[in-house]
PDB file of C-alpha atoms in Angstrom:
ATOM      1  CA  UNK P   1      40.506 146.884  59.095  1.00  0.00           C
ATOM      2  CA  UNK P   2      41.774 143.534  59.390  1.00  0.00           C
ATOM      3  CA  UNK P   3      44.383 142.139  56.892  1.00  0.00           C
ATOM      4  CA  UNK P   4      42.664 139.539  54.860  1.00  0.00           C
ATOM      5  CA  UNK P   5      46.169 137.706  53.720  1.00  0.00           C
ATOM      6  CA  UNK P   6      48.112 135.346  56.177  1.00  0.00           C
ATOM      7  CA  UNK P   7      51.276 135.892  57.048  1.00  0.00           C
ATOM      8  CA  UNK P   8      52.735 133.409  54.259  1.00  0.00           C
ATOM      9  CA  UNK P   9      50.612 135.189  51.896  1.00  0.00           C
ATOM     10  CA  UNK P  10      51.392 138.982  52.649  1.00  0.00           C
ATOM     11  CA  UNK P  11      55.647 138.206  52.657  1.00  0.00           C
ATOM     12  CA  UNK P  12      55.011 136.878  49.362  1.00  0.00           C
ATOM     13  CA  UNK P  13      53.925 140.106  48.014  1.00  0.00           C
ATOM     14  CA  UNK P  14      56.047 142.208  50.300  1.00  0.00           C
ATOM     15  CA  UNK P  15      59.173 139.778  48.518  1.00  0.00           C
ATOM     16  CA  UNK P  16      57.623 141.109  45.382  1.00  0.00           C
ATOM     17  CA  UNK P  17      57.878 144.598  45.401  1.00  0.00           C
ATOM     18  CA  UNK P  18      61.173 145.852  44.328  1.00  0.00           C
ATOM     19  CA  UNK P  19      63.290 148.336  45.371  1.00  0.00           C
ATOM     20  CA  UNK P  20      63.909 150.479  42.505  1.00  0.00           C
ATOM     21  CA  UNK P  21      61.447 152.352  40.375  1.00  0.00           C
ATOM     22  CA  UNK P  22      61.231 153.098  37.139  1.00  0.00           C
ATOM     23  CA  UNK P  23      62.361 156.871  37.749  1.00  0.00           C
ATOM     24  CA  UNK P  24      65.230 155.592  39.766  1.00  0.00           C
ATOM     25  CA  UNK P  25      66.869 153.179  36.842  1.00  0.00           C
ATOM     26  CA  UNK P  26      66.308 156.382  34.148  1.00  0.00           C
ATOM     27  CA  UNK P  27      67.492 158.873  36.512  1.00  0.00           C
ATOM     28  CA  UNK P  28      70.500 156.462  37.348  1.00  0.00           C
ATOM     29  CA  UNK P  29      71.090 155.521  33.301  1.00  0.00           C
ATOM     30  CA  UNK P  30      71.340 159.150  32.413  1.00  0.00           C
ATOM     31  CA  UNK P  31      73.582 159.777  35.376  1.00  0.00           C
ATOM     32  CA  UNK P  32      76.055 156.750  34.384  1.00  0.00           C
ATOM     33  CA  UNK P  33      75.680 158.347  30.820  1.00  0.00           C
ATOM     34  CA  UNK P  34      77.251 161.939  31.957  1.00  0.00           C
ATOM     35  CA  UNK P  35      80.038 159.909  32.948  1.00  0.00           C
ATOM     36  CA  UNK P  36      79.483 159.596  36.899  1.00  0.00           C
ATOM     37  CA  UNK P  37      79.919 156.785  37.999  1.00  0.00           C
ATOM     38  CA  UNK P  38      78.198 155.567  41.668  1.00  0.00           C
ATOM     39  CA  UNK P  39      76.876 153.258  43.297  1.00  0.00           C
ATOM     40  CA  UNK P  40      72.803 152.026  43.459  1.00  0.00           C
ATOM     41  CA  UNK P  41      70.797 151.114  46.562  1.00  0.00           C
ATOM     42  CA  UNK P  42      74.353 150.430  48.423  1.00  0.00           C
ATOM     43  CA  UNK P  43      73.273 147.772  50.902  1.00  0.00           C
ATOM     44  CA  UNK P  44      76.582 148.794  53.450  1.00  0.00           C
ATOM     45  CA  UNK P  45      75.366 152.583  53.735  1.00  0.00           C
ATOM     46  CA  UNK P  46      72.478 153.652  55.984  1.00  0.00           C
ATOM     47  CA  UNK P  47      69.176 154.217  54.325  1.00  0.00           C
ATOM     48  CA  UNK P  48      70.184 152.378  51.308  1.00  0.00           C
ATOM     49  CA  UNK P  49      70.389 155.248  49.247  1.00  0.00           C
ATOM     50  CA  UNK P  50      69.453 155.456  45.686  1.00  0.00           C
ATOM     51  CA  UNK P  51      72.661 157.016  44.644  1.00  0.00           C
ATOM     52  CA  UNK P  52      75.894 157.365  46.429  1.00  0.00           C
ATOM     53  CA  UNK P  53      79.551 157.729  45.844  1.00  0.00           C
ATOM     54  CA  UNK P  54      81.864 156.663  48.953  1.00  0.00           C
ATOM     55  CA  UNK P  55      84.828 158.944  47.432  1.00  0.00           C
ATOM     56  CA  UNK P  56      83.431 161.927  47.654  1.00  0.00           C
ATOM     57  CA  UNK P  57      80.944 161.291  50.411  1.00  0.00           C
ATOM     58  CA  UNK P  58      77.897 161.869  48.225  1.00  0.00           C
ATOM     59  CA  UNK P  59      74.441 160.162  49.263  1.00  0.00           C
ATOM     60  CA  UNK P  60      71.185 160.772  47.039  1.00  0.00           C
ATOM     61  CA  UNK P  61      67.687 159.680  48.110  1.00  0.00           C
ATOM     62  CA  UNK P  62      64.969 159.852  44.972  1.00  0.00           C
ATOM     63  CA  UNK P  63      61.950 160.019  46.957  1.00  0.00           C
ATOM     64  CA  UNK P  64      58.224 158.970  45.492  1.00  0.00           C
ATOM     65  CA  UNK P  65      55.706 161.821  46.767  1.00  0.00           C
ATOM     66  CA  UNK P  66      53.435 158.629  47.970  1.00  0.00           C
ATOM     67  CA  UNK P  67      55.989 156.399  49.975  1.00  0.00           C
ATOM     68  CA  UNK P  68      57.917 159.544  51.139  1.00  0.00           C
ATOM     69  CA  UNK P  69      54.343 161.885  52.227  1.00  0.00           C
ATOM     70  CA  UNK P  70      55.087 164.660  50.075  1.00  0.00           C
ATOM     71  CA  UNK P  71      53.356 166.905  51.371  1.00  0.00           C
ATOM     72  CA  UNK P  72      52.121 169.055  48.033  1.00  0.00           C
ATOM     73  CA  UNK P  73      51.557 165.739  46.207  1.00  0.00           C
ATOM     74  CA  UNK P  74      51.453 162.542  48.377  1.00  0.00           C
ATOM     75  CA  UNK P  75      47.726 161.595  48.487  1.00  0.00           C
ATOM     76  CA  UNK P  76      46.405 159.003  51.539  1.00  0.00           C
ATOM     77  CA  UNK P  77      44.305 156.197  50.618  1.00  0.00           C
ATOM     78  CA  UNK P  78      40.596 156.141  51.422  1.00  0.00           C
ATOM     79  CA  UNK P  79      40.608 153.142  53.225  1.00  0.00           C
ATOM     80  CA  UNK P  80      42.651 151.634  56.426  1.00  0.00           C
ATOM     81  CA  UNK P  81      43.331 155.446  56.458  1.00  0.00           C
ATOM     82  CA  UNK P  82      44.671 154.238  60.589  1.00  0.00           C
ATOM     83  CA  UNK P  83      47.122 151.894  58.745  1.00  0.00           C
ATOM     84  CA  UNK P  84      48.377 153.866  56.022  1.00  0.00           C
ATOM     85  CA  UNK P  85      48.847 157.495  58.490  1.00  0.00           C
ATOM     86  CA  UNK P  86      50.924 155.538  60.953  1.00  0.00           C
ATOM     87  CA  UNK P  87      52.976 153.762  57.848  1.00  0.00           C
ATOM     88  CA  UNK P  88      53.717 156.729  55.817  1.00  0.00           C
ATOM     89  CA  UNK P  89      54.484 158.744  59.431  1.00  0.00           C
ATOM     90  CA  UNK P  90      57.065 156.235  60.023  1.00  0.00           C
ATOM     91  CA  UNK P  91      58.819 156.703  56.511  1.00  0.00           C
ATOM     92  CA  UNK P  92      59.105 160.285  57.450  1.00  0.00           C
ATOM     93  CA  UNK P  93      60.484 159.648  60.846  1.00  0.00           C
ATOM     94  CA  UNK P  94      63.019 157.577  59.062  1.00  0.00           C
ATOM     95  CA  UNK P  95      63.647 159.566  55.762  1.00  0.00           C
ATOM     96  CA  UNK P  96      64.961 162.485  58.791  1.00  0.00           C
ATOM     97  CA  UNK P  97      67.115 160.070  60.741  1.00  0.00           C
ATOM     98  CA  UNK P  98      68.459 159.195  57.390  1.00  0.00           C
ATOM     99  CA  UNK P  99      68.992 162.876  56.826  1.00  0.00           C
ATOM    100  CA  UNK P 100      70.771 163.653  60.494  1.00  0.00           C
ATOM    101  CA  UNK P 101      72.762 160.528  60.590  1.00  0.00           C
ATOM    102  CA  UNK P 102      74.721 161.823  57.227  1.00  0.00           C
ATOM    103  CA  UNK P 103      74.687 165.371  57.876  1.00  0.00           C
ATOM    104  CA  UNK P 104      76.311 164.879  61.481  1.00  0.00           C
ATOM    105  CA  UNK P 105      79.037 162.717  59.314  1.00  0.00           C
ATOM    106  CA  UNK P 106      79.737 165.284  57.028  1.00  0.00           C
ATOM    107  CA  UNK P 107      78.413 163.631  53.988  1.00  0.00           C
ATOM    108  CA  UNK P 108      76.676 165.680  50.876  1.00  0.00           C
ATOM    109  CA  UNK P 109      73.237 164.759  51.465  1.00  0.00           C
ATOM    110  CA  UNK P 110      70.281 165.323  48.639  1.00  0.00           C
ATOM    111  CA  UNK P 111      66.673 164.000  48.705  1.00  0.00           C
ATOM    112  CA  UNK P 112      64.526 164.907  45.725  1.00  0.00           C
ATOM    113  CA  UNK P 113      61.044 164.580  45.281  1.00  0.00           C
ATOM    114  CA  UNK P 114      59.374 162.315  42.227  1.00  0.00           C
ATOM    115  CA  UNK P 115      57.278 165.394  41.391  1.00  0.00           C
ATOM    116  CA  UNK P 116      60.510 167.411  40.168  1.00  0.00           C
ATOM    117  CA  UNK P 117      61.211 165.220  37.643  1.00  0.00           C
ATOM    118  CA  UNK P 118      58.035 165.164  36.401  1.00  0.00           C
ATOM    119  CA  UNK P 119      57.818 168.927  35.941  1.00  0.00           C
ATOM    120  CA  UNK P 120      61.595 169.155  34.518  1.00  0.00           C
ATOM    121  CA  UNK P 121      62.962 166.206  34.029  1.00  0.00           C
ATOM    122  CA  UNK P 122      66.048 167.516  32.751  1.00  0.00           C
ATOM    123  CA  UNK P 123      66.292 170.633  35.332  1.00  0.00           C
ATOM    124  CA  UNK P 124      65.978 167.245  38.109  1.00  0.00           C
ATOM    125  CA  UNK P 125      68.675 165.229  36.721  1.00  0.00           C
ATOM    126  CA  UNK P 126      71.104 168.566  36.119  1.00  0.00           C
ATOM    127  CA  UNK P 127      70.723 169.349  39.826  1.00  0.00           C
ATOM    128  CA  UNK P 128      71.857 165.999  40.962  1.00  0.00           C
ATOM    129  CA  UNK P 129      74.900 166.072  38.310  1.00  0.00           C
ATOM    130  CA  UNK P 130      75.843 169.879  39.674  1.00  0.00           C
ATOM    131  CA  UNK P 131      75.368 168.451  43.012  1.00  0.00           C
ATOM    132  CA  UNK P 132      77.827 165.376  43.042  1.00  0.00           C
ATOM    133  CA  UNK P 133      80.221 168.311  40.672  1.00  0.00           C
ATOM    134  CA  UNK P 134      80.853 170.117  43.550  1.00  0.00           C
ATOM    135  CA  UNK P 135      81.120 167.761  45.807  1.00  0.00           C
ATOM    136  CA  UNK P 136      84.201 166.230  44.021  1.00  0.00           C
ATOM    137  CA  UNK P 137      85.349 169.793  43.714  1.00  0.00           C
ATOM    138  CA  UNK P 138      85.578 169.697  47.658  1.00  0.00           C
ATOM    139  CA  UNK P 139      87.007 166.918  47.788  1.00  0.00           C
ATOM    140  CA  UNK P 140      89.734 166.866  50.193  1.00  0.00           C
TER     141      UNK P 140
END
């Protein structure tokens, strides 16, 4: 299936869509309200990750169970299903490079799916706070 938009047309939209969901600014307010304070979508770290705190080497990825291909909940569109496999392939590919580039560095890496917030929000949100916890507790 051919795009129907021209070029002009389809970086308009793509200029449109914005970078941070709704989950990520309420998962980030509550965050900020427990008194962490981080950094969102930091443009100088790899992957851009939703969360991250330089100190303490902390990097946290909030991933959507569409964009990301979870693979319990992320359902494929019905149509330009050649499109959309070889799109959503790619954000895997990338969501691991993302993964071994900060592992090999030594940073505390988390990725967390959409769908765990909506089945406990507040179980979700206390993992990521125990999670950035201990890493200041290893701090060196």
């Amino acid at each position: 299936m051919t795009d129907n938009l021209t070029p002009k047309q389809r970086r308009k939209n793509m200029q449109a869509i914005r970078s941070q969901s709704k989950l990520e600014n309420r998962v980030s307010k509550e965050i900020w309200r427990r008194g962490i304070r981080f950094r969102k979508n930091d443009r100088t770290l790899f992957g851009k990750p939703d969360i991250s705190i330089k100190k303490y080497k902390v990097v946290i990825f909030i991933d959507s169970c569409f964009w990301h291909g979870c693979e319990v909940h992320g359902n494929r569109p019905k149509s330009n299903q050649e499109y959309w496999d070889k799109k959503l392939k790619r954000n895997r590919k990338r969501d691991e490079e993302v993964r071994d580039y900060y592992k090999v560095r030594g940073w505390n890496y988390k990725r967390i799916w959409e769908h765990e917030f909506k089945e406990n929000y507040d179980k979700a949100v206390g993992e990521i706070e125990a999670f950035i916890r201990q890493a200041q507790k290893t701090e060196p």
